[in-house]
Amino acid sequence: MNPWHLYLMALLYISAGIMHFLKSKWYIPIIPPRFPHKLLLVYLTGVLECYLGILLLLPSWKPMAITGIILMLILFLPVHIYMLYDQKFRKIFPRWLLWLRIPLQLVLMYWAYSYY
């Protein structure tokens, strides 16, 4: 049986993935300009987050899900850096919150890694 916090992590990623479909227009502006096909990227990352969240709950697939989550969080770093340095986001979010998102990614990576 999995610990409750593994279920919490799975729920977090599945919920985040679903939000990519429910609020896709919110995600498009946070994708750096150099990335094409922004809506497609939003949907693909939503599917990926849901998929990895589900795989996290399957014991034989859990190691692959953990690796996938860590890689996904690394791939999301350009979005957080873009938001930190683009002026339009500084007008919406406090700078400390934009900075906090980067170490939060590291915490999420460590959390996933702790289940290996």
mmCIF file of N, CA, C and O in Angstrom, residues 7-41:
data_model
loop_
_atom_site.group_PDB
_atom_site.id
_atom_site.type_symbol
_atom_site.label_atom_id
_atom_site.label_comp_id
_atom_site.label_asym_id
_atom_site.label_seq_id
_atom_site.Cartn_x
_atom_site.Cartn_y
_atom_site.Cartn_z
ATOM 1 N N TYR A 7 -0.287 9.426 -2.786
ATOM 2 C CA TYR A 7 -1.603 9.700 -3.377
ATOM 3 C C TYR A 7 -1.803 11.204 -3.567
ATOM 4 O O TYR A 7 -2.372 11.637 -4.563
ATOM 5 N N LEU A 8 -1.331 11.974 -2.588
ATOM 6 C CA LEU A 8 -1.414 13.430 -2.697
ATOM 7 C C LEU A 8 -0.628 13.929 -3.909
ATOM 8 O O LEU A 8 -1.103 14.772 -4.670
ATOM 9 N N MET A 9 0.584 13.399 -4.094
ATOM 10 C CA MET A 9 1.392 13.801 -5.237
ATOM 11 C C MET A 9 0.689 13.430 -6.542
ATOM 12 O O MET A 9 0.638 14.245 -7.473
ATOM 13 N N ALA A 10 0.164 12.221 -6.609
ATOM 14 C CA ALA A 10 -0.541 11.796 -7.814
ATOM 15 C C ALA A 10 -1.724 12.721 -8.095
ATOM 16 O O ALA A 10 -1.922 13.169 -9.238
ATOM 17 N N LEU A 11 -2.488 13.035 -7.054
ATOM 18 C CA LEU A 11 -3.630 13.936 -7.201
ATOM 19 C C LEU A 11 -3.185 15.316 -7.673
ATOM 20 O O LEU A 11 -3.846 15.944 -8.510
ATOM 21 N N LEU A 12 -2.068 15.790 -7.157
ATOM 22 C CA LEU A 12 -1.528 17.089 -7.552
ATOM 23 C C LEU A 12 -1.261 17.123 -9.055
ATOM 24 O O LEU A 12 -1.679 18.059 -9.750
ATOM 25 N N TYR A 13 -0.584 16.102 -9.572
ATOM 26 C CA TYR A 13 -0.244 16.095 -10.999
ATOM 27 C C TYR A 13 -1.460 15.843 -11.878
ATOM 28 O O TYR A 13 -1.600 16.460 -12.944
ATOM 29 N N ILE A 14 -2.349 14.972 -11.448
ATOM 30 C CA ILE A 14 -3.562 14.733 -12.232
ATOM 31 C C ILE A 14 -4.415 16.001 -12.279
ATOM 32 O O ILE A 14 -4.901 16.399 -13.347
ATOM 33 N N SER A 15 -4.563 16.671 -11.139
ATOM 34 C CA SER A 15 -5.340 17.921 -11.090
ATOM 35 C C SER A 15 -4.696 19.006 -11.940
ATOM 36 O O SER A 15 -5.384 19.726 -12.677
ATOM 37 N N ALA A 16 -3.376 19.123 -11.839
ATOM 38 C CA ALA A 16 -2.671 20.120 -12.644
ATOM 39 C C ALA A 16 -2.853 19.830 -14.126
ATOM 40 O O ALA A 16 -3.051 20.752 -14.935
ATOM 41 N N GLY A 17 -2.795 18.563 -14.495
ATOM 42 C CA GLY A 17 -2.983 18.190 -15.891
ATOM 43 C C GLY A 17 -4.374 18.534 -16.385
ATOM 44 O O GLY A 17 -4.549 19.055 -17.495
ATOM 45 N N ILE A 18 -5.384 18.263 -15.570
ATOM 46 C CA ILE A 18 -6.765 18.590 -15.953
ATOM 47 C C ILE A 18 -6.928 20.094 -16.136
ATOM 48 O O ILE A 18 -7.629 20.548 -17.049
ATOM 49 N N MET A 19 -6.259 20.875 -15.299
ATOM 50 C CA MET A 19 -6.346 22.336 -15.411
ATOM 51 C C MET A 19 -5.818 22.835 -16.758
ATOM 52 O O MET A 19 -6.266 23.870 -17.253
ATOM 53 N N HIS A 20 -4.891 22.093 -17.367
ATOM 54 C CA HIS A 20 -4.384 22.489 -18.680
ATOM 55 C C HIS A 20 -5.498 22.474 -19.727
ATOM 56 O O HIS A 20 -5.420 23.193 -20.725
ATOM 57 N N PHE A 21 -6.507 21.656 -19.511
ATOM 58 C CA PHE A 21 -7.630 21.595 -20.444
ATOM 59 C C PHE A 21 -8.742 22.561 -20.056
ATOM 60 O O PHE A 21 -9.364 23.176 -20.915
ATOM 61 N N LEU A 22 -8.971 22.718 -18.760
ATOM 62 C CA LEU A 22 -10.035 23.605 -18.296
ATOM 63 C C LEU A 22 -9.662 25.078 -18.420
ATOM 64 O O LEU A 22 -10.528 25.923 -18.655
ATOM 65 N N LYS A 23 -8.392 25.389 -18.214
ATOM 66 C CA LYS A 23 -7.917 26.781 -18.230
ATOM 67 C C LYS A 23 -6.758 26.953 -19.216
ATOM 68 O O LYS A 23 -5.784 27.643 -18.920
ATOM 69 N N SER A 24 -6.866 26.349 -20.375
ATOM 70 C CA SER A 24 -5.746 26.356 -21.325
ATOM 71 C C SER A 24 -5.326 27.767 -21.724
ATOM 72 O O SER A 24 -4.140 28.026 -21.929
ATOM 73 N N LYS A 25 -6.266 28.690 -21.791
ATOM 74 C CA LYS A 25 -5.917 30.064 -22.187
ATOM 75 C C LYS A 25 -5.057 30.763 -21.136
ATOM 76 O O LYS A 25 -4.350 31.711 -21.445
ATOM 77 N N TRP A 26 -5.111 30.278 -19.897
ATOM 78 C CA TRP A 26 -4.273 30.855 -18.847
ATOM 79 C C TRP A 26 -2.818 30.426 -19.024
ATOM 80 O O TRP A 26 -1.903 31.184 -18.713
ATOM 81 N N TYR A 27 -2.602 29.235 -19.540
ATOM 82 C CA TYR A 27 -1.243 28.695 -19.662
ATOM 83 C C TYR A 27 -0.490 29.228 -20.880
ATOM 84 O O TYR A 27 0.734 29.270 -20.876
ATOM 85 N N ILE A 28 -1.210 29.603 -21.916
ATOM 86 C CA ILE A 28 -0.557 30.016 -23.164
ATOM 87 C C ILE A 28 0.418 31.186 -22.957
ATOM 88 O O ILE A 28 1.550 31.122 -23.427
ATOM 89 N N PRO A 29 0.037 32.254 -22.258
ATOM 90 C CA PRO A 29 0.964 33.388 -22.110
ATOM 91 C C PRO A 29 2.240 33.088 -21.323
ATOM 92 O O PRO A 29 3.221 33.807 -21.440
ATOM 93 N N ILE A 30 2.236 32.030 -20.508
ATOM 94 C CA ILE A 30 3.435 31.759 -19.706
ATOM 95 C C ILE A 30 4.474 30.940 -20.471
ATOM 96 O O ILE A 30 5.571 30.735 -19.975
ATOM 97 N N ILE A 31 4.140 30.498 -21.665
ATOM 98 C CA ILE A 31 5.104 29.765 -22.484
ATOM 99 C C ILE A 31 6.001 30.776 -23.174
ATOM 100 O O ILE A 31 5.503 31.706 -23.814
ATOM 101 N N PRO A 32 7.315 30.622 -23.042
ATOM 102 C CA PRO A 32 8.236 31.582 -23.675
ATOM 103 C C PRO A 32 7.981 31.708 -25.177
ATOM 104 O O PRO A 32 7.584 30.737 -25.831
ATOM 105 N N PRO A 33 8.198 32.900 -25.737
ATOM 106 C CA PRO A 33 7.899 33.157 -27.153
ATOM 107 C C PRO A 33 8.605 32.219 -28.128
ATOM 108 O O PRO A 33 8.088 31.958 -29.204
ATOM 109 N N ARG A 34 9.769 31.714 -27.776
ATOM 110 C CA ARG A 34 10.523 30.885 -28.721
ATOM 111 C C ARG A 34 9.899 29.506 -28.958
ATOM 112 O O ARG A 34 10.304 28.782 -29.847
ATOM 113 N N PHE A 35 8.907 29.135 -28.136
ATOM 114 C CA PHE A 35 8.249 27.839 -28.294
ATOM 115 C C PHE A 35 7.026 27.993 -29.198
ATOM 116 O O PHE A 35 6.118 28.759 -28.878
ATOM 117 N N PRO A 36 6.976 27.249 -30.309
ATOM 118 C CA PRO A 36 5.813 27.337 -31.204
ATOM 119 C C PRO A 36 4.657 26.459 -30.709
ATOM 120 O O PRO A 36 4.826 25.659 -29.785
ATOM 121 N N HIS A 37 3.515 26.620 -31.344
ATOM 122 C CA HIS A 37 2.341 25.768 -31.091
ATOM 123 C C HIS A 37 1.986 25.712 -29.608
ATOM 124 O O HIS A 37 1.883 24.643 -29.003
ATOM 125 N N LYS A 38 1.789 26.878 -29.047
ATOM 126 C CA LYS A 38 1.591 26.984 -27.603
ATOM 127 C C LYS A 38 0.383 26.182 -27.087
ATOM 128 O O LYS A 38 0.489 25.504 -26.078
ATOM 129 N N LEU A 39 -0.734 26.248 -27.771
ATOM 130 C CA LEU A 39 -1.908 25.513 -27.300
ATOM 131 C C LEU A 39 -1.641 24.007 -27.330
ATOM 132 O O LEU A 39 -2.011 23.296 -26.382
ATOM 133 N N LEU A 40 -0.982 23.542 -28.348
ATOM 134 C CA LEU A 40 -0.629 22.128 -28.416
ATOM 135 C C LEU A 40 0.281 21.743 -27.249
ATOM 136 O O LEU A 40 0.091 20.700 -26.624
ATOM 137 N N LEU A 41 1.250 22.604 -26.928
ATOM 138 C CA LEU A 41 2.141 22.344 -25.797
ATOM 139 C C LEU A 41 1.359 22.294 -24.482
ATOM 140 O O LEU A 41 1.644 21.462 -23.619
#
